Short mmCIF file of C-alpha atoms and ligand atoms in Angstrom, two decimals:
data_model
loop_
_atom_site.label_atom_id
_atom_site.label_comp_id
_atom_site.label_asym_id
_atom_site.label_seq_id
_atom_site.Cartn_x
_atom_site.Cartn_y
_atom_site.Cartn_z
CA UNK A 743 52.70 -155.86 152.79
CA UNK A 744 52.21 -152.73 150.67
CA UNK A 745 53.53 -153.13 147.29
CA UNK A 746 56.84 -151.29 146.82
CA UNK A 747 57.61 -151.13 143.18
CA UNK A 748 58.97 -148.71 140.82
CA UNK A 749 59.96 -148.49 136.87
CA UNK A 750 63.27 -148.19 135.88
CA UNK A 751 65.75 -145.36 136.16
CA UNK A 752 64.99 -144.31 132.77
CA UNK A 753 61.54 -143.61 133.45
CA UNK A 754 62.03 -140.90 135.42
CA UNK A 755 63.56 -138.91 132.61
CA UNK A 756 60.63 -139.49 130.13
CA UNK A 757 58.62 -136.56 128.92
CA UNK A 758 55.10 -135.63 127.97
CA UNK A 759 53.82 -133.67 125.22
CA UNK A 760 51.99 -131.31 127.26
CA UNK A 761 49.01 -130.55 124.26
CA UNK A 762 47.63 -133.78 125.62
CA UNK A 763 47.28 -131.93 129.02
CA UNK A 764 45.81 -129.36 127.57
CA UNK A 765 43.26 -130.92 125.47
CA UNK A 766 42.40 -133.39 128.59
CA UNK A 767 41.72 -130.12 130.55
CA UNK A 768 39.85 -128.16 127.77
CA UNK A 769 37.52 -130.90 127.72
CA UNK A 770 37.02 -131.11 131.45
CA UNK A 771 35.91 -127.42 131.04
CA UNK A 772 33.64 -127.80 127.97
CA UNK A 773 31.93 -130.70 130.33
CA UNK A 774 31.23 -128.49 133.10
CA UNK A 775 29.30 -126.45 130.55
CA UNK A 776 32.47 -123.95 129.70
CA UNK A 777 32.61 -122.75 125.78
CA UNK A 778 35.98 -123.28 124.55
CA UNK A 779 37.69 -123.21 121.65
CA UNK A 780 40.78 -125.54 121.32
CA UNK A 781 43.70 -123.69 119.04
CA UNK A 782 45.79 -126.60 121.43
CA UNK A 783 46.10 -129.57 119.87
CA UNK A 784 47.69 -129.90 116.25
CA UNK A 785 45.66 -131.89 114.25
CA UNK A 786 43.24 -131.59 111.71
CA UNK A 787 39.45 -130.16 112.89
CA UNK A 788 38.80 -132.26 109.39
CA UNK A 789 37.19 -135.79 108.91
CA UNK A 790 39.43 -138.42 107.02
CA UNK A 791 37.91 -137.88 103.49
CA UNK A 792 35.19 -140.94 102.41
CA UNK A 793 36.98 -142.69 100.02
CA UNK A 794 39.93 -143.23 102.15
CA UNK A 795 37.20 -144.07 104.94
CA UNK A 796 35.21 -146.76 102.66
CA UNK A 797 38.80 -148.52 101.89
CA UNK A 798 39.51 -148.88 105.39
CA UNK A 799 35.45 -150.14 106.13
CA UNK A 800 36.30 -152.76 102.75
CA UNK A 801 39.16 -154.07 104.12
CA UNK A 802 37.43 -155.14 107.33
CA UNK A 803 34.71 -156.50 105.02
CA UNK A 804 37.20 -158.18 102.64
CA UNK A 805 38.53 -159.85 105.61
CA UNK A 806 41.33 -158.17 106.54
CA UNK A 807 41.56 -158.93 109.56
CA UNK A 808 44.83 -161.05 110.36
CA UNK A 809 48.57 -159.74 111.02
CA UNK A 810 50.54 -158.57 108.14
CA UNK A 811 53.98 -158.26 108.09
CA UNK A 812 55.93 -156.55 110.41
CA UNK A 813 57.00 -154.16 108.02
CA UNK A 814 53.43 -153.40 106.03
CA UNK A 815 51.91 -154.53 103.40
CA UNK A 816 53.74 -154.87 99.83
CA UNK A 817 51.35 -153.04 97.87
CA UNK A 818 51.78 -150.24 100.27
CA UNK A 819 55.45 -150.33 100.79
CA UNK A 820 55.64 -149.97 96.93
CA UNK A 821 53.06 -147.21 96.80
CA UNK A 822 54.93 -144.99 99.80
CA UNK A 823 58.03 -145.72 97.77
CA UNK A 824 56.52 -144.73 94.39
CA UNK A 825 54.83 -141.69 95.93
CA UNK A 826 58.28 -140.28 97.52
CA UNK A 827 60.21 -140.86 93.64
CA UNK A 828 57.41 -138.88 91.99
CA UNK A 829 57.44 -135.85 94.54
CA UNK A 830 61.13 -135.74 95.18
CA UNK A 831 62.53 -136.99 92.13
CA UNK A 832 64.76 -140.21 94.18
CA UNK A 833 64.77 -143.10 94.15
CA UNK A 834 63.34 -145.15 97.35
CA UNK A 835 63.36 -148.52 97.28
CA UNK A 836 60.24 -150.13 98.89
CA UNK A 837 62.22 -152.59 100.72
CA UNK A 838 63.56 -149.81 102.79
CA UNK A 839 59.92 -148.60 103.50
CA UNK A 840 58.50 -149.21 107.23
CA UNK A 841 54.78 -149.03 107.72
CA UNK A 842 54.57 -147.82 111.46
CA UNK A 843 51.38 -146.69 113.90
CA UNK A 844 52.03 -143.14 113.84
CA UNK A 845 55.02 -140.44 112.84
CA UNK A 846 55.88 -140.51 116.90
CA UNK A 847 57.03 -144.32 116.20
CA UNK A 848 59.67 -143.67 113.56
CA UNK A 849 60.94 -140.79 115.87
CA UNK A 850 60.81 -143.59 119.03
CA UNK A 851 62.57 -146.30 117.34
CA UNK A 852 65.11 -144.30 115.95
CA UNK A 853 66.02 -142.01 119.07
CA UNK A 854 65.85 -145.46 120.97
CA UNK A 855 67.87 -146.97 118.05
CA UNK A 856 70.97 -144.38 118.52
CA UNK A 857 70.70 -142.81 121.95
CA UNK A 858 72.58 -144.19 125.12
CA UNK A 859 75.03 -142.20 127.51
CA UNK A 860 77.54 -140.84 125.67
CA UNK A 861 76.20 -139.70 122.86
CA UNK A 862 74.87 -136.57 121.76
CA UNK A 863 71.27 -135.76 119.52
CA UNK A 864 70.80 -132.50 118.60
CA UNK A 865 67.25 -131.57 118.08
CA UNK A 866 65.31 -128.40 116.92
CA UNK A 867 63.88 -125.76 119.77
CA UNK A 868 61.52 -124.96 119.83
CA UNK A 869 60.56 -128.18 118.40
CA UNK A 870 58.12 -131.64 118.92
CA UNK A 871 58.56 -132.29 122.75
CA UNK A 872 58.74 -135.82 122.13
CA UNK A 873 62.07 -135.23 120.86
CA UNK A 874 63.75 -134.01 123.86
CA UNK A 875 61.97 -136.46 125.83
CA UNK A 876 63.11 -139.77 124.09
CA UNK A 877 66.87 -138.46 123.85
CA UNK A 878 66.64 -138.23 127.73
CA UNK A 879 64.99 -141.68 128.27
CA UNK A 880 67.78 -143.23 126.58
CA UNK A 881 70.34 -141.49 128.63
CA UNK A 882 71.67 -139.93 125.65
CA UNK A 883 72.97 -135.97 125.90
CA UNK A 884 69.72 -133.37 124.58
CA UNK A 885 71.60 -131.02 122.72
CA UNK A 886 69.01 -128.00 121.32
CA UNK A 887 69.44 -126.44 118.13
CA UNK A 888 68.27 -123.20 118.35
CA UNK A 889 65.09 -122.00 115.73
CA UNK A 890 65.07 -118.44 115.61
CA UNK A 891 62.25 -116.19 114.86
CA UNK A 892 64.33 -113.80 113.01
CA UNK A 893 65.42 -116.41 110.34
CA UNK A 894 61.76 -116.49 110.01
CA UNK A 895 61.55 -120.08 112.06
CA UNK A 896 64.15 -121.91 109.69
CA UNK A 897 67.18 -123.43 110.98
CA UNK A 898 70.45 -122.06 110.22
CA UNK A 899 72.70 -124.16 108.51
CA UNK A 900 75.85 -123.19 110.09
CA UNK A 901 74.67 -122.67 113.76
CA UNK A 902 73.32 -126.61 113.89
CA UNK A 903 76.53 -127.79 112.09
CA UNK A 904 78.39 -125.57 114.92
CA UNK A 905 77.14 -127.83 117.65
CA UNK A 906 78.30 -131.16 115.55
CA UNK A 907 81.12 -132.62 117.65
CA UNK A 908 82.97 -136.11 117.23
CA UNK A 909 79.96 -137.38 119.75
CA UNK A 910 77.29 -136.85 118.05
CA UNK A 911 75.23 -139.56 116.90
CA UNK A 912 72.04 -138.05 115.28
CA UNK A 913 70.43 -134.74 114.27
CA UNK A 914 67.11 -134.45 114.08
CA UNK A 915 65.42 -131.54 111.38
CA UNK A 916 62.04 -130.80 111.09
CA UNK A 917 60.83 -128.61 108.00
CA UNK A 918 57.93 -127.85 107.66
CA UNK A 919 58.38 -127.34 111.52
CA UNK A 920 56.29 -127.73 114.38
CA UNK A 921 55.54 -125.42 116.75
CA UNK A 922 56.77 -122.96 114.66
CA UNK A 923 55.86 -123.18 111.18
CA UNK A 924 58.85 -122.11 110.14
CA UNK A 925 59.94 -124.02 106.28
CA UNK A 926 63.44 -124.09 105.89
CA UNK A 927 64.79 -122.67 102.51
CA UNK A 928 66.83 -124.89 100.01
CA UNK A 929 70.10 -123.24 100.52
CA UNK A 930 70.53 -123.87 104.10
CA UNK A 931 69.54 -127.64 103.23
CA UNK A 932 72.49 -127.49 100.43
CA UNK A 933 74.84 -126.17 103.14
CA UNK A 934 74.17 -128.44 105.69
CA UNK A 935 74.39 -132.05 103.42
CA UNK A 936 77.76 -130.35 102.45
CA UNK A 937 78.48 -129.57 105.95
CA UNK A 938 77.57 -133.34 107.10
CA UNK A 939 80.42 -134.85 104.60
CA UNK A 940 82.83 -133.87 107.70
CA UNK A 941 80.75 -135.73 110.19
CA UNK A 942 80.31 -139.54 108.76
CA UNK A 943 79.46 -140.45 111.84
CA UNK A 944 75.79 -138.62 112.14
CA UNK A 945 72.64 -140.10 111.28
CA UNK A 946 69.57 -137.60 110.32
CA UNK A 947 66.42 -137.97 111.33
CA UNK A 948 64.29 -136.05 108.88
CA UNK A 949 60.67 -134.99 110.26
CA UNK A 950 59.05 -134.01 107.05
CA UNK A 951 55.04 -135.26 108.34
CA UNK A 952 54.14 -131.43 107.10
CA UNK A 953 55.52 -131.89 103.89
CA UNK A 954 52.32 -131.26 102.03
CA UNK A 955 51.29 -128.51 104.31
CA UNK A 956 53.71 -125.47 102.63
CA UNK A 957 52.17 -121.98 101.39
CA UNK A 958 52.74 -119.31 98.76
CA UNK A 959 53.67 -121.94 96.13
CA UNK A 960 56.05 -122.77 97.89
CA UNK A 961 58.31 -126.27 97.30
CA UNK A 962 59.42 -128.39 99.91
CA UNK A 963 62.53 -129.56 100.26
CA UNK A 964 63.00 -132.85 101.17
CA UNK A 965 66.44 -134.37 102.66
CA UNK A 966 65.89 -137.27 100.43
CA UNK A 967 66.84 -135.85 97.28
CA UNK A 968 70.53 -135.95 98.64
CA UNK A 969 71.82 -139.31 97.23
CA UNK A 970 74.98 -137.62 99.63
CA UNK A 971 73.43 -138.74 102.84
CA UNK A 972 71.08 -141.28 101.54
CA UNK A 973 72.98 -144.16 103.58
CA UNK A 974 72.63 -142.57 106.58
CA UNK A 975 69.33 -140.97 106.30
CA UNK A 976 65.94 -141.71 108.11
CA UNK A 977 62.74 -140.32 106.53
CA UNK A 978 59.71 -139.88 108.72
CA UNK A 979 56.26 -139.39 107.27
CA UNK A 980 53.00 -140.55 107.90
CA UNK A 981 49.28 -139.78 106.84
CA UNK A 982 48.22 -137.99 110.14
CA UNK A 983 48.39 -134.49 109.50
CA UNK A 984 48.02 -134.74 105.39
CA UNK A 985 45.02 -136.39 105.46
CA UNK A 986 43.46 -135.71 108.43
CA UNK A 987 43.57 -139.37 109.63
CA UNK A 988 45.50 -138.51 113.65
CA UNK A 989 43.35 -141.81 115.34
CA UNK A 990 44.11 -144.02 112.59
CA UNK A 991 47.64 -144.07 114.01
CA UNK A 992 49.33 -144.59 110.56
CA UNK A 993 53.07 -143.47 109.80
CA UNK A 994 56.08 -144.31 107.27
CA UNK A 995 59.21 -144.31 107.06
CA UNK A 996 62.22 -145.12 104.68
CA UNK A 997 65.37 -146.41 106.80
CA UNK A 998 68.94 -146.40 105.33
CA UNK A 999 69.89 -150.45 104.67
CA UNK A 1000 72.20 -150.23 107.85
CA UNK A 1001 69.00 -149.84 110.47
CA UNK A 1002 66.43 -151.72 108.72
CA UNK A 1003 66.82 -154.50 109.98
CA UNK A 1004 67.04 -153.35 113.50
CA UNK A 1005 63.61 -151.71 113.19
CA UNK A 1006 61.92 -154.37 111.33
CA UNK A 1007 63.09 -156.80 114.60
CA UNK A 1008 61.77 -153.37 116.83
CA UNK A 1009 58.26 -153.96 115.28
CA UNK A 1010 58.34 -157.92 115.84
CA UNK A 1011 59.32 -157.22 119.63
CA UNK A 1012 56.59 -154.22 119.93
CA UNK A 1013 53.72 -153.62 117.62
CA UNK A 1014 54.06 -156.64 115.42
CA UNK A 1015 52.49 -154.65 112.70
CA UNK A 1016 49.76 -151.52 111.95
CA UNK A 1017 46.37 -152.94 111.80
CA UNK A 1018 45.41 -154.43 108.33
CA UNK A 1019 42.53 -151.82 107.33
CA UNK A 1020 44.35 -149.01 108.56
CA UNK A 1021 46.45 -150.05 106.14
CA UNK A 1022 44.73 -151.04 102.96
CA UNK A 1023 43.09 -146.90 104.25
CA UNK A 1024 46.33 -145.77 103.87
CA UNK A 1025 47.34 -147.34 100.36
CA UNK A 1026 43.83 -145.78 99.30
CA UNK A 1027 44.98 -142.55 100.80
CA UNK A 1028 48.00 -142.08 98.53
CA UNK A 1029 47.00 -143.77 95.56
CA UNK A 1030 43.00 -142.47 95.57
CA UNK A 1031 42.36 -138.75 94.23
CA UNK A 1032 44.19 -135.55 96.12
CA UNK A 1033 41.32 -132.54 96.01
CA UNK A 1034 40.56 -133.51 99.21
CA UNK A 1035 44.04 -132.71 100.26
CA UNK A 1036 44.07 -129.71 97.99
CA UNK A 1037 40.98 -128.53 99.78
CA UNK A 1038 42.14 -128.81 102.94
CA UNK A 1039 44.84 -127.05 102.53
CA UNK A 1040 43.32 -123.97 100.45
CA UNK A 1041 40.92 -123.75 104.40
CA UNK A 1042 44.39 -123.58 106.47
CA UNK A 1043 45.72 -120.86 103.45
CA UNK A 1044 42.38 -118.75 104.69
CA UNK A 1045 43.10 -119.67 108.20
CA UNK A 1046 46.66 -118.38 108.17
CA UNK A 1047 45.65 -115.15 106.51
CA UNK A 1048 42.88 -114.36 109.09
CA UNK A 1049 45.24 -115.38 112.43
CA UNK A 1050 48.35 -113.50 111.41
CA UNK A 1051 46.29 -110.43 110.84
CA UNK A 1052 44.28 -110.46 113.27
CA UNK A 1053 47.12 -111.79 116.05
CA UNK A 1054 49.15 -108.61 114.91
CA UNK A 1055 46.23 -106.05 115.50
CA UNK A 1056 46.71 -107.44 118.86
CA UNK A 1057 49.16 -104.50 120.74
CA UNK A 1058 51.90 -106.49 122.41
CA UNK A 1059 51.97 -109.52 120.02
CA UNK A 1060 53.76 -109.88 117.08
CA UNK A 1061 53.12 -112.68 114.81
CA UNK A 1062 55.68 -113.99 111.91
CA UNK A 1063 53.73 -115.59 109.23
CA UNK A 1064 54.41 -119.38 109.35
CA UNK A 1065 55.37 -120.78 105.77
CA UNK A 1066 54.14 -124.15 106.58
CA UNK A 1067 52.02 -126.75 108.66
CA UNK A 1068 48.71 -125.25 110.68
CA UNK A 1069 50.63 -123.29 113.37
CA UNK A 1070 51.02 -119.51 114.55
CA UNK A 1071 53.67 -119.12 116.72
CA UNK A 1072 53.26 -115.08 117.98
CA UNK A 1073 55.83 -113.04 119.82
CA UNK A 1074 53.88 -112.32 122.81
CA UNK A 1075 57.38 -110.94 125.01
CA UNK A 1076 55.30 -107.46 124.82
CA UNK A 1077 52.76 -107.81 126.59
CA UNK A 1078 54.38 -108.53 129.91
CA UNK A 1079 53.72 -112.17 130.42
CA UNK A 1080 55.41 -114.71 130.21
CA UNK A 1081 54.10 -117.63 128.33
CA UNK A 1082 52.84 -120.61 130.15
CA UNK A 1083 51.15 -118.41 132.51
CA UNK A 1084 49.44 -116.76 129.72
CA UNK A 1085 48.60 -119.94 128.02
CA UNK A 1086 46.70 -121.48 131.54
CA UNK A 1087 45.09 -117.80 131.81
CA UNK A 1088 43.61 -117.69 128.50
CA UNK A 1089 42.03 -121.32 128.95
CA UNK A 1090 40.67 -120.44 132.28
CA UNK A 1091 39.57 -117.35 132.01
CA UNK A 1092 39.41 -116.50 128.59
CA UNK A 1093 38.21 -120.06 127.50
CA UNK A 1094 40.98 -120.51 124.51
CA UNK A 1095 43.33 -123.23 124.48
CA UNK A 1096 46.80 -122.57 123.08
CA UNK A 1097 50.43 -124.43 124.33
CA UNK A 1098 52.83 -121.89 126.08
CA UNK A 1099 56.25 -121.92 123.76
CA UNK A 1100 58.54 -123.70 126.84
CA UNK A 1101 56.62 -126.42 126.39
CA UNK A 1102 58.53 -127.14 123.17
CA UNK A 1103 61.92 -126.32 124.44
CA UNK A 1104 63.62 -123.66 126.41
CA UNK A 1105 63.72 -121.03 123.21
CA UNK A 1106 60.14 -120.97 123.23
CA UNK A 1107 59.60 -118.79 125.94
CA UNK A 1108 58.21 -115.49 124.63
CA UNK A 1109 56.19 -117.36 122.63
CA UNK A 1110 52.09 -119.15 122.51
CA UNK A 1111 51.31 -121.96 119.89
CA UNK A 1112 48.17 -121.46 118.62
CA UNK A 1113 47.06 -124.43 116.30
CA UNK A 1114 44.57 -122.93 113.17
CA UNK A 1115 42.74 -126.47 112.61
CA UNK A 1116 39.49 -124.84 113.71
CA UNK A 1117 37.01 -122.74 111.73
CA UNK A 1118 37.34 -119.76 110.75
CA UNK A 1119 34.04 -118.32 113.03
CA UNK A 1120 36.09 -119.97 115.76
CA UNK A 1121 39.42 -118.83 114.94
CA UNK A 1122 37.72 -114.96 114.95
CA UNK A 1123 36.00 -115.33 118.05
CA UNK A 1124 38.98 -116.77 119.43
CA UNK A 1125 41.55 -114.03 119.17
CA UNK A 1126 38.89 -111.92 119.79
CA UNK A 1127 38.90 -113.08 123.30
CA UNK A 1128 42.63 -113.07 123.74
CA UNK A 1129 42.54 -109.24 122.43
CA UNK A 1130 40.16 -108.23 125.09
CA UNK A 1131 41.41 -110.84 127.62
CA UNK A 1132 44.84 -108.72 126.94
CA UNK A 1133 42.92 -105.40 127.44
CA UNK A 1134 41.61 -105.75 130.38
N1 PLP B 2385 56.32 -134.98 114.11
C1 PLP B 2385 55.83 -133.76 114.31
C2 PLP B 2385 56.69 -132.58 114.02
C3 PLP B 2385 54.54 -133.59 114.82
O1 PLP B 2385 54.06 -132.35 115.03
C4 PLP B 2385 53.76 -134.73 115.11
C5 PLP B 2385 52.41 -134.60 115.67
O2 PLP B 2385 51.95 -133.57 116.10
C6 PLP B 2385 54.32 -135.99 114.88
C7 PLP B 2385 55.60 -136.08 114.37
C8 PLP B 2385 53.59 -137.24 115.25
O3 PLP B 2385 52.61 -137.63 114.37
P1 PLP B 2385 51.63 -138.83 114.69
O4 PLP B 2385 50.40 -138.26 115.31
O5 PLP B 2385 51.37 -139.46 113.35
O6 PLP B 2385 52.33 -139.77 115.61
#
């Protein structure tokens, strides 16, 4: 008999993150002998600097090459922890420190941790798709929080406190945000930690894995320096984006000492533990020199400079310049299409791949995502091609 089988219910609400799509297709195109240039996917165009490289090839020569525990290794745990009380002046204990594989796995376990019918999650949209997509697996009511491109991409304070009601179980905030690049100012961060006092009952899920990525001397704010809503807070973070390490599938995260335990048993019953050089890589990472960081991020300043301008000589598009990450998120309502269409027409005809805005929520129509982690020739030749593919 033919098999007849089928996952679970919940299975059919699961998401994608459709940059995956994208990125699967651009390269189906380069291979037919198409010239492309991804502005799709958001990572790095970098190479993990060498000295972060070596510590991870040492490891596996030192012999690391066995389990750890579930929750990382000490000296690393200590080192996140020590890292986070420097830059945000708090204190983080490093026995509330989770090594994970990957940001997405702190946002998994907790969403998994606090979703179910019945309760609400608000999240940011536009925002990470995986979001939306994990609230609905676990059955749990999506509830978007608007980001607005004339707050320049921020959230507003009072609009996400607004949607709080006695069901709500967790709100997520991302800042430095994704798709948007929008870096929410301190005040609205004061006024919604005073705001949460009302609403005991919320956990936060804070998505800071931009937080080095922040122009114009800027600061970031990070949700941990609020001792307020430091029992209820989980801190996501990871070395992905900062320093250019995406395969290495390396994340943090400091959990409040009512859910640790919970996702240190999540990581016995799953992953077990992030693979041992990856690891000793990571501790190198944070504890090795920065210039390579600092460099990095002085090519994305350029980068952001060049697509804003050049995105707003374009007539019909409007671009806001994004205060953080390695995003431009332009207004593209004016020139008559509408965005996913445009997205699909300017990787097959035009040969650039970008992510139409609805793929990070429903308030992202009216808007493309192009990613800047690519050069700066490409970066030129690639607007270039959406100005004349939006001429024709
Ligand atoms: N959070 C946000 C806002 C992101 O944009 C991403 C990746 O693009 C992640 C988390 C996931 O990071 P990782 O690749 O380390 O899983």
């Amino acid at each position: 008999m033919k098999a007849s089988i089928q996952p679970v219910d919940a299975f059919s609400r699961i998401g994608e993150e459709n940059a995956f799509a994208v990125l699967a297709r651009a390269s189906e195109l380069t291979s037919q002998g198409r010239d492309i240039i991804n502005l799709g996917i958001g990572q790095p165009d970098f190479p993990t600097p060498l000295n972060i490289v070596d510590a991870g090839v040492k490891a596996l020569r030192d012999g690391h090459h066995g389990y750890t525990p579930a929750v990382g290794i000490e000296p690393l745990r200590e080192a996140v922890a020590h890292d986070l009380a420097i830059r945000y002046q708090s204190t983080v204990n490093s026995q509330n420190v989770m090594i994970v594989p990957g940001g997405k796995v702190t946002m998994f376990s907790a969403i998994l941790m606090l979703g179910e019918p019945g309760a609400d999650i608000l999240y940011p949209d536009p925002g990470f798709p995986i979001y939306r997509s994990m609230i609905e697996f676990t059955g749990a009511r999506p509830v978007p929080v608007p980001i607005r491109e004339e707050n320049g991409f921020a959230f507003s304070a009072d609009e996400t406190l607004s949607l709080i009601t006695p069901s709500t179980r967790l709100l997520i905030i991302n800042s430095p945000a994704n798709p948007c690049g929008g870096v929410t100012p301190k005040v609205e961060f004061d006024k919604l930690v005073k705001g949460l006092e009302m609403h005991p009952q919320v956990t936060i899920l804070s998505d800071e894995i931009y937080d080095q990525m922040i122009y114009d001397g800027q600061e970031h704010v990070s949700l941990l320096s609020y001792p307020e809503i430091r029992d209820r807070l989980i801190l996501l973070n990871g070395w992905s984006k900062t320093y250019a390490m995406t395969g290495w599938r390396l994340g943090y995260s400091v959990w409040p000492d009512a859910l640790f335990d919970a996702v240190r048993k999540l990581a016995v019953n799953c992953w077990s533990c992030v693979n041992a050089p990856a690891q000793y890589a990571a501790l190198e990472a944070i504890t090795g020199p920065q210039e390579s960081v600092k460099g990095m991020m002085s090519a994305f300043a350029d980068r952001r400079r060049v697509v804003v301008k050049e995105l707003n000589n374009i007539p019909g598009v409007s671009c806001v310049t994004p205060a953080g990450a390695f995003y431009a998120f332009p207004n593209i309502t004016d020139t008559g299409w509408k965005s996913k269409p445009l997205a699909t027409a300017l990787l097959e005809d035009a040969g650039v791949a970008t992510i139409g805005g609805p793929d990070f929520g429903i308030h992202g129509e009216g808007y493309i995502r192009l990613s800047y982690a690519n050069s700066l020739p490409n970066i030129q030749r690639a607007i270039d091609r959406i100005s004349t593919f939006l001429a024709a």
